[in-house]
Amino acid sequence: MAVDSVLSSPLGPPACEKDAKALQFIEEMTRNADAVQQRVLDEILTRNSQTEYLKRFKLDGVSDRETFKSRIPVVTYEDLQPEIQRIANGDRSPILSAHPISEFLTSSGTSAGERKLMPTIKEELDRRQLLYSLLMPVMNLYVPGLDKGKGLYFLFIKSETKTPGGLLARPVLTSYYKSEHFKSRPHDPYNVYTSPNEAILCADSFQSMYTQMLCGLYEREQVLRLGAVFASGLVRAIRFLQLHWPQLAHDIRTGNLNPQITNLSLCERMGKIMRPNPELADFVAGECCKENWEGIITRIWPKTKYLDVIVTGAMAQYIPTLDYYSGGLPKACTMYAASECYFGLNLNPMCKPSEVSYTIMPNMGYFEFLPHDSTTTNSSPTNLVDLVDVEVGKEYELVITTYAGLYRYRVGDILRVTGFHNSAPQFHFVRRKNVLLSIDADKTDEAELQKAVENASKLLREFNTSVVEYTSYADTKTIPGHYVIYWELLMKDLKNSPSDEVLNKCCLAMEESLNTVYRQGRVACNSIGPLEIRVVKNGTFEELMDYAISRGASINQYKVPRCVNFAPILELLDSRVMSSHFSPSLPQWTPERRR
């Protein structure tokens, strides 16, 4: 029941008094976006005025926008790497932030094969928690009754390491799930998970997934929503159910836990949850043994109202698969965040995936926007636009200044302005800048793909064979998805052509050349399948050019696309495939950072 109209919000009638305060906060922040931005910048520059970085540019304690913009350069990760490395090596002087760097958050963007290290401070957890606290009050405006059941969310931690100076380095969600903010969160009837903390915090991905799925099956009648961080994660969970339902049904039937689950705290917790339920076991087995898995989500969890997953950007490729498994349930993209900073939330979370826009919350950091021209390779970092001054319909690259010590930092996200909520702009996420391939959290750019092809093609030299042309695409029809690389080869000695074994080794050589996020997905997370090379007939890429020219491309300006996803082009390539080859083993990966 809605609370008294005195607490009502322009966004809609809140579900409870707590929601009313959250919605009122959103209204205040977005109504006064420019004033909040000026306050945030003043706070950041004032508190960090004595840092080495700001003193280097002679800011001298001044905190107005004009001076800030005229003296502080727009930078990339590579520009900051020397300072970040000093902190990682143990230098505790105020280099970037006056507050001590508490840990590093590892970005899925990469640098020389390693995850980027994003400095953070303890109070950032409070800021992230604040944004999380706004999500359900907004969702409750669109989906009533979420306090009458639970959410089945597949949440996981990933490996963490320590830098030479002793600071933790780990993904932002691992940091959050391991924090007291998450572990000791107060009970909220609108946000109850079926997964116990012990399952989420189990570092073994199989044990974590297995027990989370088991809990979700036990409470199938209570589940009102299913979720994962990325769409790929939810697809992977359904595939896990396809592979392991016989053992899961056995556990439910007997009330005994699979002996593969060995984590002590997890076993103890599951012992309090599990009970023999032959009727439920029969139901699970009856549904899962069917060949047709269309609508399996609503068949097993019949009260599911929506899926809570990110399906924007590269994750849009999973929408057809999720529609198949869920019978077309709505897909809610609730928030927009990165390792560097949390940015904002979707005020219309039940909209179509193609219409998702995120409202930037101006209290999270100081935001600037670099106009992006898709026809040029690089936008010049001049004349950046403030948050409230962006224009509807235009695309921008996001540039942030954070409390933790990033100043005018280019995030690499390309956003399109779709409108405003009060004075705060709303953005559609277009893509990551320069990213070609992505299956899960991995992001592979053109330079990295080129290097991987070059390294793999070295194995062909002794056969007097070379790669004439190549392109790629992310195949998400398989579960997990995998990279497909099309090669056209020039064989100068047909009697000494490379064998299948050699070409399989080329697949592995490419994987060994890709970044640590990709290799972690292959080895530790099982979120990426083996890389595939498809060898195509000679002349295939000439046909590709002819097709592009027939559609209006200029013959003088045509370049082979290094990544393709247009169905007719994929059909053309696949019709010319002579042989397919897969990586024969896992690439090398270790959680330890390079020293």
mmCIF file of N, CA, C and O in Angstrom, residues 169-237:
data_model
loop_
_atom_site.group_PDB
_atom_site.id
_atom_site.type_symbol
_atom_site.label_atom_id
_atom_site.label_comp_id
_atom_site.label_asym_id
_atom_site.label_seq_id
_atom_site.Cartn_x
_atom_site.Cartn_y
_atom_site.Cartn_z
ATOM 1 N N ALA A 169 43.887 -6.300 -4.616
ATOM 2 C CA ALA A 169 43.455 -5.947 -5.969
ATOM 3 C C ALA A 169 42.399 -6.965 -6.368
ATOM 4 O O ALA A 169 42.676 -8.167 -6.440
ATOM 5 N N ARG A 170 41.172 -6.495 -6.599
ATOM 6 C CA ARG A 170 40.072 -7.415 -6.881
ATOM 7 C C ARG A 170 38.955 -6.675 -7.617
ATOM 8 O O ARG A 170 38.880 -5.441 -7.566
ATOM 9 N N PRO A 171 38.073 -7.419 -8.292
ATOM 10 C CA PRO A 171 36.961 -6.772 -8.985
ATOM 11 C C PRO A 171 36.046 -6.036 -8.018
ATOM 12 O O PRO A 171 35.938 -6.395 -6.838
ATOM 13 N N VAL A 172 35.368 -5.020 -8.524
ATOM 14 C CA VAL A 172 34.561 -4.156 -7.672
ATOM 15 C C VAL A 172 33.434 -4.933 -6.987
ATOM 16 O O VAL A 172 33.121 -4.685 -5.812
ATOM 17 N N LEU A 173 32.820 -5.891 -7.684
ATOM 18 C CA LEU A 173 31.735 -6.640 -7.053
ATOM 19 C C LEU A 173 32.256 -7.605 -6.000
ATOM 20 O O LEU A 173 31.591 -7.857 -4.996
ATOM 21 N N THR A 174 33.445 -8.147 -6.208
ATOM 22 C CA THR A 174 34.061 -8.982 -5.172
ATOM 23 C C THR A 174 34.317 -8.153 -3.917
ATOM 24 O O THR A 174 34.059 -8.597 -2.793
ATOM 25 N N SER A 175 34.795 -6.931 -4.111
ATOM 26 C CA SER A 175 35.016 -6.022 -2.988
ATOM 27 C C SER A 175 33.703 -5.757 -2.242
ATOM 28 O O SER A 175 33.654 -5.793 -1.000
ATOM 29 N N TYR A 176 32.632 -5.533 -2.992
ATOM 30 C CA TYR A 176 31.349 -5.224 -2.369
ATOM 31 C C TYR A 176 30.767 -6.439 -1.650
ATOM 32 O O TYR A 176 30.323 -6.346 -0.496
ATOM 33 N N TYR A 177 30.776 -7.612 -2.295
ATOM 34 C CA TYR A 177 30.186 -8.799 -1.676
ATOM 35 C C TYR A 177 30.947 -9.206 -0.415
ATOM 36 O O TYR A 177 30.367 -9.780 0.508
ATOM 37 N N LYS A 178 32.239 -8.911 -0.358
ATOM 38 C CA LYS A 178 33.032 -9.269 0.820
ATOM 39 C C LYS A 178 32.983 -8.202 1.908
ATOM 40 O O LYS A 178 33.540 -8.395 2.991
ATOM 41 N N SER A 179 32.340 -7.084 1.629
ATOM 42 C CA SER A 179 32.276 -6.000 2.607
ATOM 43 C C SER A 179 31.158 -6.234 3.616
ATOM 44 O O SER A 179 30.209 -6.982 3.360
ATOM 45 N N GLU A 180 31.263 -5.572 4.763
ATOM 46 C CA GLU A 180 30.199 -5.652 5.758
ATOM 47 C C GLU A 180 28.916 -5.000 5.250
ATOM 48 O O GLU A 180 27.823 -5.340 5.693
ATOM 49 N N HIS A 181 29.045 -4.059 4.303
ATOM 50 C CA HIS A 181 27.857 -3.450 3.711
ATOM 51 C C HIS A 181 26.941 -4.524 3.131
ATOM 52 O O HIS A 181 25.710 -4.427 3.229
ATOM 53 N N PHE A 182 27.537 -5.537 2.527
ATOM 54 C CA PHE A 182 26.749 -6.612 1.924
ATOM 55 C C PHE A 182 26.487 -7.739 2.921
ATOM 56 O O PHE A 182 25.341 -8.164 3.111
ATOM 57 N N LYS A 183 27.531 -8.203 3.583
ATOM 58 C CA LYS A 183 27.397 -9.371 4.462
ATOM 59 C C LYS A 183 26.479 -9.091 5.651
ATOM 60 O O LYS A 183 25.764 -9.981 6.120
ATOM 61 N N SER A 184 26.494 -7.855 6.146
ATOM 62 C CA SER A 184 25.678 -7.511 7.319
ATOM 63 C C SER A 184 24.541 -6.569 6.951
ATOM 64 O O SER A 184 24.095 -5.760 7.768
ATOM 65 N N ARG A 185 24.081 -6.660 5.722
ATOM 66 C CA ARG A 185 23.022 -5.753 5.265
ATOM 67 C C ARG A 185 21.746 -5.994 6.069
ATOM 68 O O ARG A 185 21.417 -7.140 6.399
ATOM 69 N N PRO A 186 21.031 -4.939 6.409
ATOM 70 C CA PRO A 186 19.785 -5.113 7.168
ATOM 71 C C PRO A 186 18.729 -5.804 6.306
ATOM 72 O O PRO A 186 18.749 -5.713 5.078
ATOM 73 N N HIS A 187 17.832 -6.499 6.948
ATOM 74 C CA HIS A 187 16.773 -7.206 6.225
ATOM 75 C C HIS A 187 15.877 -6.209 5.500
ATOM 76 O O HIS A 187 15.433 -5.213 6.072
ATOM 77 N N ASP A 188 15.648 -6.467 4.228
ATOM 78 C CA ASP A 188 14.748 -5.645 3.431
ATOM 79 C C ASP A 188 13.771 -6.593 2.747
ATOM 80 O O ASP A 188 14.171 -7.393 1.894
ATOM 81 N N PRO A 189 12.502 -6.555 3.105
ATOM 82 C CA PRO A 189 11.539 -7.523 2.542
ATOM 83 C C PRO A 189 11.421 -7.429 1.024
ATOM 84 O O PRO A 189 10.952 -8.382 0.384
ATOM 85 N N TYR A 190 11.814 -6.299 0.463
ATOM 86 C CA TYR A 190 11.744 -6.128 -0.986
ATOM 87 C C TYR A 190 12.999 -6.655 -1.697
ATOM 88 O O TYR A 190 13.074 -6.616 -2.916
ATOM 89 N N ASN A 191 13.982 -7.092 -0.924
ATOM 90 C CA ASN A 191 15.253 -7.467 -1.551
ATOM 91 C C ASN A 191 15.878 -8.664 -0.823
ATOM 92 O O ASN A 191 16.984 -8.580 -0.297
ATOM 93 N N VAL A 192 15.172 -9.770 -0.818
ATOM 94 C CA VAL A 192 15.638 -10.995 -0.166
ATOM 95 C C VAL A 192 16.128 -11.970 -1.236
ATOM 96 O O VAL A 192 15.439 -12.204 -2.235
ATOM 97 N N TYR A 193 17.310 -12.534 -1.026
ATOM 98 C CA TYR A 193 17.882 -13.489 -1.979
ATOM 99 C C TYR A 193 17.631 -14.928 -1.524
ATOM 100 O O TYR A 193 17.613 -15.219 -0.331
ATOM 101 N N THR A 194 17.494 -15.821 -2.486
ATOM 102 C CA THR A 194 17.453 -17.248 -2.151
ATOM 103 C C THR A 194 18.850 -17.763 -1.803
ATOM 104 O O THR A 194 18.989 -18.718 -1.036
ATOM 105 N N SER A 195 19.894 -17.157 -2.380
ATOM 106 C CA SER A 195 21.266 -17.629 -2.159
ATOM 107 C C SER A 195 21.790 -17.140 -0.817
ATOM 108 O O SER A 195 21.788 -15.933 -0.552
ATOM 109 N N PRO A 196 22.268 -18.029 0.044
ATOM 110 C CA PRO A 196 22.903 -17.585 1.289
ATOM 111 C C PRO A 196 24.262 -16.957 0.991
ATOM 112 O O PRO A 196 24.881 -17.218 -0.047
ATOM 113 N N ASN A 197 24.725 -16.105 1.903
ATOM 114 C CA ASN A 197 26.020 -15.453 1.717
ATOM 115 C C ASN A 197 27.140 -16.461 1.496
ATOM 116 O O ASN A 197 28.066 -16.218 0.723
ATOM 117 N N GLU A 198 27.059 -17.596 2.194
ATOM 118 C CA GLU A 198 28.129 -18.594 2.077
ATOM 119 C C GLU A 198 28.280 -19.096 0.640
ATOM 120 O O GLU A 198 29.380 -19.427 0.208
ATOM 121 N N ALA A 199 27.162 -19.184 -0.086
ATOM 122 C CA ALA A 199 27.217 -19.637 -1.479
ATOM 123 C C ALA A 199 27.807 -18.554 -2.375
ATOM 124 O O ALA A 199 28.640 -18.827 -3.240
ATOM 125 N N ILE A 200 27.381 -17.311 -2.151
ATOM 126 C CA ILE A 200 27.896 -16.202 -2.951
ATOM 127 C C ILE A 200 29.385 -16.012 -2.707
ATOM 128 O O ILE A 200 30.159 -15.709 -3.641
ATOM 129 N N LEU A 201 29.831 -16.191 -1.473
ATOM 130 C CA LEU A 201 31.217 -15.909 -1.097
ATOM 131 C C LEU A 201 32.153 -17.105 -1.261
ATOM 132 O O LEU A 201 33.324 -17.020 -0.900
ATOM 133 N N CYS A 202 31.649 -18.208 -1.804
ATOM 134 C CA CYS A 202 32.505 -19.363 -2.074
ATOM 135 C C CYS A 202 33.310 -19.091 -3.338
ATOM 136 O O CYS A 202 32.738 -18.815 -4.398
ATOM 137 N N ALA A 203 34.628 -19.173 -3.234
ATOM 138 C CA ALA A 203 35.500 -18.806 -4.355
ATOM 139 C C ALA A 203 35.484 -19.836 -5.479
ATOM 140 O O ALA A 203 35.851 -19.523 -6.618
ATOM 141 N N ASP A 204 35.067 -21.055 -5.187
ATOM 142 C CA ASP A 204 35.017 -22.098 -6.217
ATOM 143 C C ASP A 204 33.749 -21.895 -7.042
ATOM 144 O O ASP A 204 32.634 -22.007 -6.527
ATOM 145 N N SER A 205 33.898 -21.611 -8.329
ATOM 146 C CA SER A 205 32.747 -21.226 -9.151
ATOM 147 C C SER A 205 31.735 -22.358 -9.283
ATOM 148 O O SER A 205 30.519 -22.112 -9.318
ATOM 149 N N PHE A 206 32.194 -23.617 -9.344
ATOM 150 C CA PHE A 206 31.260 -24.743 -9.445
ATOM 151 C C PHE A 206 30.434 -24.876 -8.168
ATOM 152 O O PHE A 206 29.205 -24.988 -8.209
ATOM 153 N N GLN A 207 31.109 -24.874 -7.013
ATOM 154 C CA GLN A 207 30.393 -25.037 -5.752
ATOM 155 C C GLN A 207 29.416 -23.884 -5.525
ATOM 156 O O GLN A 207 28.300 -24.079 -5.025
ATOM 157 N N SER A 208 29.836 -22.685 -5.899
ATOM 158 C CA SER A 208 28.978 -21.515 -5.728
ATOM 159 C C SER A 208 27.742 -21.621 -6.611
ATOM 160 O O SER A 208 26.603 -21.456 -6.146
ATOM 161 N N MET A 209 27.953 -21.912 -7.897
ATOM 162 C CA MET A 209 26.824 -22.022 -8.826
ATOM 163 C C MET A 209 25.896 -23.167 -8.420
ATOM 164 O O MET A 209 24.670 -23.015 -8.423
ATOM 165 N N TYR A 210 26.458 -24.296 -8.049
ATOM 166 C CA TYR A 210 25.657 -25.478 -7.713
ATOM 167 C C TYR A 210 24.733 -25.192 -6.534
ATOM 168 O O TYR A 210 23.529 -25.487 -6.583
ATOM 169 N N THR A 211 25.277 -24.621 -5.489
ATOM 170 C CA THR A 211 24.461 -24.393 -4.289
ATOM 171 C C THR A 211 23.468 -23.257 -4.484
ATOM 172 O O THR A 211 22.362 -23.295 -3.936
ATOM 173 N N GLN A 212 23.823 -22.259 -5.273
ATOM 174 C CA GLN A 212 22.863 -21.197 -5.555
ATOM 175 C C GLN A 212 21.693 -21.741 -6.371
ATOM 176 O O GLN A 212 20.532 -21.391 -6.126
ATOM 177 N N MET A 213 21.996 -22.612 -7.329
ATOM 178 C CA MET A 213 20.926 -23.220 -8.121
ATOM 179 C C MET A 213 20.062 -24.132 -7.245
ATOM 180 O O MET A 213 18.821 -24.139 -7.341
ATOM 181 N N LEU A 214 20.712 -24.882 -6.365
ATOM 182 C CA LEU A 214 19.979 -25.793 -5.479
ATOM 183 C C LEU A 214 19.013 -25.016 -4.580
ATOM 184 O O LEU A 214 17.845 -25.388 -4.421
ATOM 185 N N CYS A 215 19.499 -23.923 -4.018
ATOM 186 C CA CYS A 215 18.631 -23.089 -3.167
ATOM 187 C C CYS A 215 17.471 -22.515 -3.975
ATOM 188 O O CYS A 215 16.339 -22.435 -3.500
ATOM 189 N N GLY A 216 17.775 -22.109 -5.212
ATOM 190 C CA GLY A 216 16.727 -21.567 -6.075
ATOM 191 C C GLY A 216 15.658 -22.596 -6.411
ATOM 192 O O GLY A 216 14.471 -22.262 -6.544
ATOM 193 N N LEU A 217 16.066 -23.850 -6.553
ATOM 194 C CA LEU A 217 15.096 -24.910 -6.829
ATOM 195 C C LEU A 217 14.247 -25.211 -5.601
ATOM 196 O O LEU A 217 13.026 -25.393 -5.705
ATOM 197 N N TYR A 218 14.871 -25.256 -4.429
ATOM 198 C CA TYR A 218 14.117 -25.494 -3.200
ATOM 199 C C TYR A 218 13.050 -24.419 -2.994
ATOM 200 O O TYR A 218 11.957 -24.707 -2.466
ATOM 201 N N GLU A 219 13.345 -23.197 -3.387
ATOM 202 C CA GLU A 219 12.414 -22.094 -3.131
ATOM 203 C C GLU A 219 11.740 -21.619 -4.417
ATOM 204 O O GLU A 219 11.399 -20.442 -4.545
ATOM 205 N N ARG A 220 11.517 -22.542 -5.332
ATOM 206 C CA ARG A 220 10.981 -22.179 -6.648
ATOM 207 C C ARG A 220 9.654 -21.428 -6.577
ATOM 208 O O ARG A 220 9.379 -20.552 -7.401
ATOM 209 N N GLU A 221 8.839 -21.734 -5.580
ATOM 210 C CA GLU A 221 7.532 -21.072 -5.470
ATOM 211 C C GLU A 221 7.650 -19.678 -4.858
ATOM 212 O O GLU A 221 6.691 -18.902 -4.899
ATOM 213 N N GLN A 222 8.819 -19.361 -4.295
ATOM 214 C CA GLN A 222 9.032 -18.043 -3.690
ATOM 215 C C GLN A 222 9.704 -17.061 -4.642
ATOM 216 O O GLN A 222 9.724 -15.853 -4.391
ATOM 217 N N VAL A 223 10.274 -17.567 -5.734
ATOM 218 C CA VAL A 223 11.092 -16.728 -6.620
ATOM 219 C C VAL A 223 10.212 -15.827 -7.473
ATOM 220 O O VAL A 223 9.356 -16.293 -8.234
ATOM 221 N N LEU A 224 10.449 -14.517 -7.343
ATOM 222 C CA LEU A 224 9.708 -13.522 -8.121
ATOM 223 C C LEU A 224 10.553 -12.899 -9.226
ATOM 224 O O LEU A 224 10.010 -12.250 -10.123
ATOM 225 N N ARG A 225 11.866 -13.072 -9.150
ATOM 226 C CA ARG A 225 12.743 -12.517 -10.184
ATOM 227 C C ARG A 225 14.051 -13.298 -10.211
ATOM 228 O O ARG A 225 14.506 -13.796 -9.189
ATOM 229 N N LEU A 226 14.610 -13.440 -11.405
ATOM 230 C CA LEU A 226 15.898 -14.079 -11.586
ATOM 231 C C LEU A 226 16.887 -13.038 -12.062
ATOM 232 O O LEU A 226 16.535 -12.138 -12.838
ATOM 233 N N GLY A 227 18.148 -13.182 -11.614
ATOM 234 C CA GLY A 227 19.114 -12.187 -12.035
ATOM 235 C C GLY A 227 20.543 -12.674 -11.984
ATOM 236 O O GLY A 227 20.873 -13.691 -11.383
ATOM 237 N N ALA A 228 21.389 -11.928 -12.658
ATOM 238 C CA ALA A 228 22.838 -12.062 -12.623
ATOM 239 C C ALA A 228 23.357 -10.680 -12.998
ATOM 240 O O ALA A 228 22.583 -9.800 -13.385
ATOM 241 N N VAL A 229 24.649 -10.473 -12.892
ATOM 242 C CA VAL A 229 25.170 -9.152 -13.243
ATOM 243 C C VAL A 229 24.985 -8.919 -14.739
ATOM 244 O O VAL A 229 24.351 -7.959 -15.164
ATOM 245 N N PHE A 230 25.526 -9.838 -15.537
ATOM 246 C CA PHE A 230 25.422 -9.738 -16.989
ATOM 247 C C PHE A 230 24.450 -10.793 -17.516
ATOM 248 O O PHE A 230 24.270 -11.855 -16.910
ATOM 249 N N ALA A 231 23.871 -10.522 -18.672
ATOM 250 C CA ALA A 231 23.003 -11.497 -19.327
ATOM 251 C C ALA A 231 23.731 -12.817 -19.542
ATOM 252 O O ALA A 231 23.144 -13.896 -19.401
ATOM 253 N N SER A 232 25.010 -12.751 -19.865
ATOM 254 C CA SER A 232 25.793 -13.968 -20.096
ATOM 255 C C SER A 232 25.800 -14.859 -18.862
ATOM 256 O O SER A 232 25.798 -16.092 -18.970
ATOM 257 N N GLY A 233 25.800 -14.262 -17.677
ATOM 258 C CA GLY A 233 25.820 -15.038 -16.441
ATOM 259 C C GLY A 233 24.538 -15.817 -16.218
ATOM 260 O O GLY A 233 24.557 -16.956 -15.748
ATOM 261 N N LEU A 234 23.403 -15.227 -16.578
ATOM 262 C CA LEU A 234 22.132 -15.924 -16.414
ATOM 263 C C LEU A 234 21.990 -17.043 -17.441
ATOM 264 O O LEU A 234 21.499 -18.138 -17.134
ATOM 265 N N VAL A 235 22.442 -16.791 -18.669
ATOM 266 C CA VAL A 235 22.435 -17.842 -19.696
ATOM 267 C C VAL A 235 23.305 -19.019 -19.233
ATOM 268 O O VAL A 235 22.946 -20.183 -19.388
ATOM 269 N N ARG A 236 24.435 -18.687 -18.655
ATOM 270 C CA ARG A 236 25.354 -19.736 -18.181
ATOM 271 C C ARG A 236 24.712 -20.548 -17.039
ATOM 272 O O ARG A 236 24.905 -21.756 -16.937
ATOM 273 N N ALA A 237 23.937 -19.882 -16.198
ATOM 274 C CA ALA A 237 23.262 -20.585 -15.093
ATOM 275 C C ALA A 237 22.237 -21.583 -15.629
ATOM 276 O O ALA A 237 22.121 -22.698 -15.111
#
